[in-house]
PDB file of C-alpha atoms in Angstrom:
ATOM      1  CA  UNK A   5      24.252  82.255 158.209  1.00 53.00           C
ATOM      2  CA  UNK A   6      25.921  84.104 161.042  1.00 71.00           C
ATOM      3  CA  UNK A   7      28.812  82.606 162.906  1.00 91.00           C
ATOM      4  CA  UNK A   8      28.051  80.958 166.209  1.00 97.00           C
ATOM      5  CA  UNK A   9      29.666  82.644 169.186  1.00 98.00           C
ATOM      6  CA  UNK A  10      31.375  80.651 171.916  1.00 98.00           C
ATOM      7  CA  UNK A  11      32.606  82.113 175.196  1.00 98.00           C
ATOM      8  CA  UNK A  12      35.197  80.263 177.279  1.00 98.00           C
ATOM      9  CA  UNK A  13      35.334  81.139 180.968  1.00 98.00           C
ATOM     10  CA  UNK A  14      38.218  79.684 182.961  1.00 96.00           C
ATOM     11  CA  UNK A  15      40.754  81.223 185.311  1.00 95.00           C
ATOM     12  CA  UNK A  16      43.428  78.826 184.023  1.00 95.00           C
ATOM     13  CA  UNK A  17      45.216  80.535 181.175  1.00 96.00           C
ATOM     14  CA  UNK A  18      46.376  77.314 179.487  1.00 95.00           C
ATOM     15  CA  UNK A  19      42.904  75.812 179.269  1.00 95.00           C
ATOM     16  CA  UNK A  20      41.398  79.089 178.073  1.00 96.00           C
ATOM     17  CA  UNK A  21      43.934  79.466 175.275  1.00 96.00           C
ATOM     18  CA  UNK A  22      43.649  75.824 174.243  1.00 96.00           C
ATOM     19  CA  UNK A  23      39.851  76.007 173.968  1.00 97.00           C
ATOM     20  CA  UNK A  24      40.002  79.431 172.339  1.00 97.00           C
ATOM     21  CA  UNK A  25      42.247  78.008 169.603  1.00 97.00           C
ATOM     22  CA  UNK A  26      40.283  74.781 169.186  1.00 97.00           C
ATOM     23  CA  UNK A  27      36.919  76.527 168.791  1.00 97.00           C
ATOM     24  CA  UNK A  28      38.414  79.296 166.672  1.00 97.00           C
ATOM     25  CA  UNK A  29      39.662  76.634 164.252  1.00 96.00           C
ATOM     26  CA  UNK A  30      36.191  75.074 164.254  1.00 95.00           C
ATOM     27  CA  UNK A  31      34.955  78.330 162.768  1.00 96.00           C
ATOM     28  CA  UNK A  32      33.237  79.846 165.800  1.00 97.00           C
ATOM     29  CA  UNK A  33      33.630  83.443 166.823  1.00 97.00           C
ATOM     30  CA  UNK A  34      35.362  82.819 170.115  1.00 98.00           C
ATOM     31  CA  UNK A  35      35.713  84.929 173.248  1.00 98.00           C
ATOM     32  CA  UNK A  36      37.503  84.255 176.511  1.00 98.00           C
ATOM     33  CA  UNK A  37      37.160  85.492 180.051  1.00 98.00           C
ATOM     34  CA  UNK A  38      39.246  84.813 183.152  1.00 97.00           C
ATOM     35  CA  UNK A  39      36.588  85.747 185.712  1.00 97.00           C
ATOM     36  CA  UNK A  40      32.905  86.373 186.249  1.00 97.00           C
ATOM     37  CA  UNK A  41      32.985  90.108 185.622  1.00 97.00           C
ATOM     38  CA  UNK A  42      34.717  89.692 182.246  1.00 98.00           C
ATOM     39  CA  UNK A  43      32.385  86.834 181.355  1.00 98.00           C
ATOM     40  CA  UNK A  44      29.233  88.819 182.086  1.00 98.00           C
ATOM     41  CA  UNK A  45      30.547  91.856 180.173  1.00 98.00           C
ATOM     42  CA  UNK A  46      31.046  89.644 177.119  1.00 98.00           C
ATOM     43  CA  UNK A  47      27.648  87.974 177.557  1.00 98.00           C
ATOM     44  CA  UNK A  48      26.009  91.410 177.692  1.00 98.00           C
ATOM     45  CA  UNK A  49      27.883  92.874 174.708  1.00 98.00           C
ATOM     46  CA  UNK A  50      28.249  89.846 172.429  1.00 97.00           C
ATOM     47  CA  UNK A  51      25.410  87.514 173.466  1.00 96.00           C
ATOM     48  CA  UNK A  52      27.247  84.253 172.776  1.00 98.00           C
ATOM     49  CA  UNK A  53      25.273  81.199 171.691  1.00 98.00           C
ATOM     50  CA  UNK A  54      27.163  78.935 174.048  1.00 98.00           C
ATOM     51  CA  UNK A  55      29.353  79.360 177.123  1.00 98.00           C
ATOM     52  CA  UNK A  56      31.908  76.831 178.344  1.00 98.00           C
ATOM     53  CA  UNK A  57      32.124  77.678 182.011  1.00 97.00           C
ATOM     54  CA  UNK A  58      34.528  76.436 184.648  1.00 95.00           C
ATOM     55  CA  UNK A  59      32.909  75.671 187.990  1.00 94.00           C
ATOM     56  CA  UNK A  60      35.785  76.847 190.184  1.00 91.00           C
ATOM     57  CA  UNK A  61      36.678  80.454 189.489  1.00 92.00           C
ATOM     58  CA  UNK A  62      38.082  82.785 192.152  1.00 89.00           C
ATOM     59  CA  UNK A  63      35.708  85.562 193.138  1.00 92.00           C
ATOM     60  CA  UNK A  64      32.399  84.732 191.503  1.00 93.00           C
ATOM     61  CA  UNK A  65      32.144  80.958 191.117  1.00 93.00           C
ATOM     62  CA  UNK A  66      30.699  79.069 188.185  1.00 95.00           C
ATOM     63  CA  UNK A  67      27.240  78.694 189.712  1.00 96.00           C
ATOM     64  CA  UNK A  68      26.937  82.424 190.370  1.00 97.00           C
ATOM     65  CA  UNK A  69      28.139  83.199 186.842  1.00 98.00           C
ATOM     66  CA  UNK A  70      25.641  80.674 185.451  1.00 98.00           C
ATOM     67  CA  UNK A  71      22.784  82.336 187.369  1.00 98.00           C
ATOM     68  CA  UNK A  72      23.772  85.749 186.020  1.00 98.00           C
ATOM     69  CA  UNK A  73      24.124  84.491 182.432  1.00 98.00           C
ATOM     70  CA  UNK A  74      20.615  83.035 182.617  1.00 98.00           C
ATOM     71  CA  UNK A  75      19.291  86.355 183.986  1.00 98.00           C
ATOM     72  CA  UNK A  76      20.805  88.182 181.019  1.00 97.00           C
ATOM     73  CA  UNK A  77      19.619  85.676 178.417  1.00 97.00           C
ATOM     74  CA  UNK A  78      17.895  82.376 179.177  1.00 96.00           C
ATOM     75  CA  UNK A  79      18.552  81.018 175.690  1.00 97.00           C
ATOM     76  CA  UNK A  80      22.352  80.964 176.039  1.00 98.00           C
ATOM     77  CA  UNK A  81      23.544  77.375 176.323  1.00 98.00           C
ATOM     78  CA  UNK A  82      26.034  76.618 179.066  1.00 98.00           C
ATOM     79  CA  UNK A  83      28.395  73.652 179.380  1.00 97.00           C
ATOM     80  CA  UNK A  84      30.090  73.364 182.765  1.00 96.00           C
ATOM     81  CA  UNK A  85      33.636  72.163 183.355  1.00 95.00           C
ATOM     82  CA  UNK A  86      34.296  70.696 186.751  1.00 89.00           C
ATOM     83  CA  UNK A  87      37.087  69.187 188.749  1.00 82.00           C
ATOM     84  CA  UNK A  88      36.581  65.638 189.895  1.00 73.00           C
ATOM     85  CA  UNK A  89      34.169  65.303 192.802  1.00 72.00           C
ATOM     86  CA  UNK A  90      31.993  68.393 192.428  1.00 75.00           C
ATOM     87  CA  UNK A  91      28.839  66.367 191.901  1.00 80.00           C
ATOM     88  CA  UNK A  92      26.642  68.367 194.256  1.00 85.00           C
ATOM     89  CA  UNK A  93      27.555  71.499 192.308  1.00 89.00           C
ATOM     90  CA  UNK A  94      26.827  69.759 189.014  1.00 91.00           C
ATOM     91  CA  UNK A  95      23.327  68.893 190.201  1.00 92.00           C
ATOM     92  CA  UNK A  96      22.745  72.530 191.128  1.00 94.00           C
ATOM     93  CA  UNK A  97      24.205  73.719 187.812  1.00 96.00           C
ATOM     94  CA  UNK A  98      21.806  71.436 185.939  1.00 96.00           C
ATOM     95  CA  UNK A  99      18.886  72.809 187.943  1.00 96.00           C
ATOM     96  CA  UNK A 100      20.054  76.313 187.032  1.00 97.00           C
ATOM     97  CA  UNK A 101      19.992  75.409 183.348  1.00 97.00           C
ATOM     98  CA  UNK A 102      23.413  74.029 182.379  1.00 97.00           C
ATOM     99  CA  UNK A 103      22.993  71.515 179.556  1.00 96.00           C
ATOM    100  CA  UNK A 104      25.870  69.202 180.381  1.00 95.00           C
ATOM    101  CA  UNK A 105      29.216  69.052 182.116  1.00 94.00           C
ATOM    102  CA  UNK A 106      32.725  67.789 181.500  1.00 94.00           C
ATOM    103  CA  UNK A 107      35.118  66.685 184.195  1.00 92.00           C
ATOM    104  CA  UNK A 108      38.690  67.899 183.881  1.00 90.00           C
ATOM    105  CA  UNK A 109      40.891  66.632 182.386  1.00 90.00           C
ATOM    106  CA  UNK A 110      38.361  66.377 179.567  1.00 91.00           C
ATOM    107  CA  UNK A 111      38.634  64.846 176.128  1.00 94.00           C
ATOM    108  CA  UNK A 112      38.875  67.774 173.740  1.00 95.00           C
ATOM    109  CA  UNK A 113      37.143  65.849 170.939  1.00 96.00           C
ATOM    110  CA  UNK A 114      34.189  64.993 173.139  1.00 96.00           C
ATOM    111  CA  UNK A 115      33.889  68.634 174.113  1.00 97.00           C
ATOM    112  CA  UNK A 116      34.079  69.703 170.450  1.00 97.00           C
ATOM    113  CA  UNK A 117      31.317  67.258 169.545  1.00 97.00           C
ATOM    114  CA  UNK A 118      29.129  68.413 172.427  1.00 97.00           C
ATOM    115  CA  UNK A 119      29.478  72.049 171.368  1.00 97.00           C
ATOM    116  CA  UNK A 120      28.848  71.187 167.725  1.00 96.00           C
ATOM    117  CA  UNK A 121      25.707  69.194 168.544  1.00 96.00           C
ATOM    118  CA  UNK A 122      24.349  71.919 170.828  1.00 96.00           C
ATOM    119  CA  UNK A 123      24.902  74.632 168.244  1.00 96.00           C
ATOM    120  CA  UNK A 124      23.343  72.531 165.484  1.00 91.00           C
ATOM    121  CA  UNK A 125      20.020  72.529 167.332  1.00 72.00           C
TER     122      UNK A 125
END
């Protein structure tokens, strides 16, 4: 069985590294990107199974990145991370195909379980 691939997209270094380590320890092949361009390069080259995507990223925001990911490969699962109060964006993200969202600060165990259950499908 091949290893599931998880891509973490967040402009905040601390969060990226934390999630990178957590999902690496879970046994996933893990990638990280600080912006939309990096994220889409990785999606194109690595085709991750799941992307954890921050909503607020300078340059290309989370919704634009989500649209592009879905253009590249509709089957990639995307979990959004949002700051408190971005509900209108969450609704749009869901319409664009995001499976769920977590509000920062999130519970790392809940996020781990969500990823695990999505990748078990």
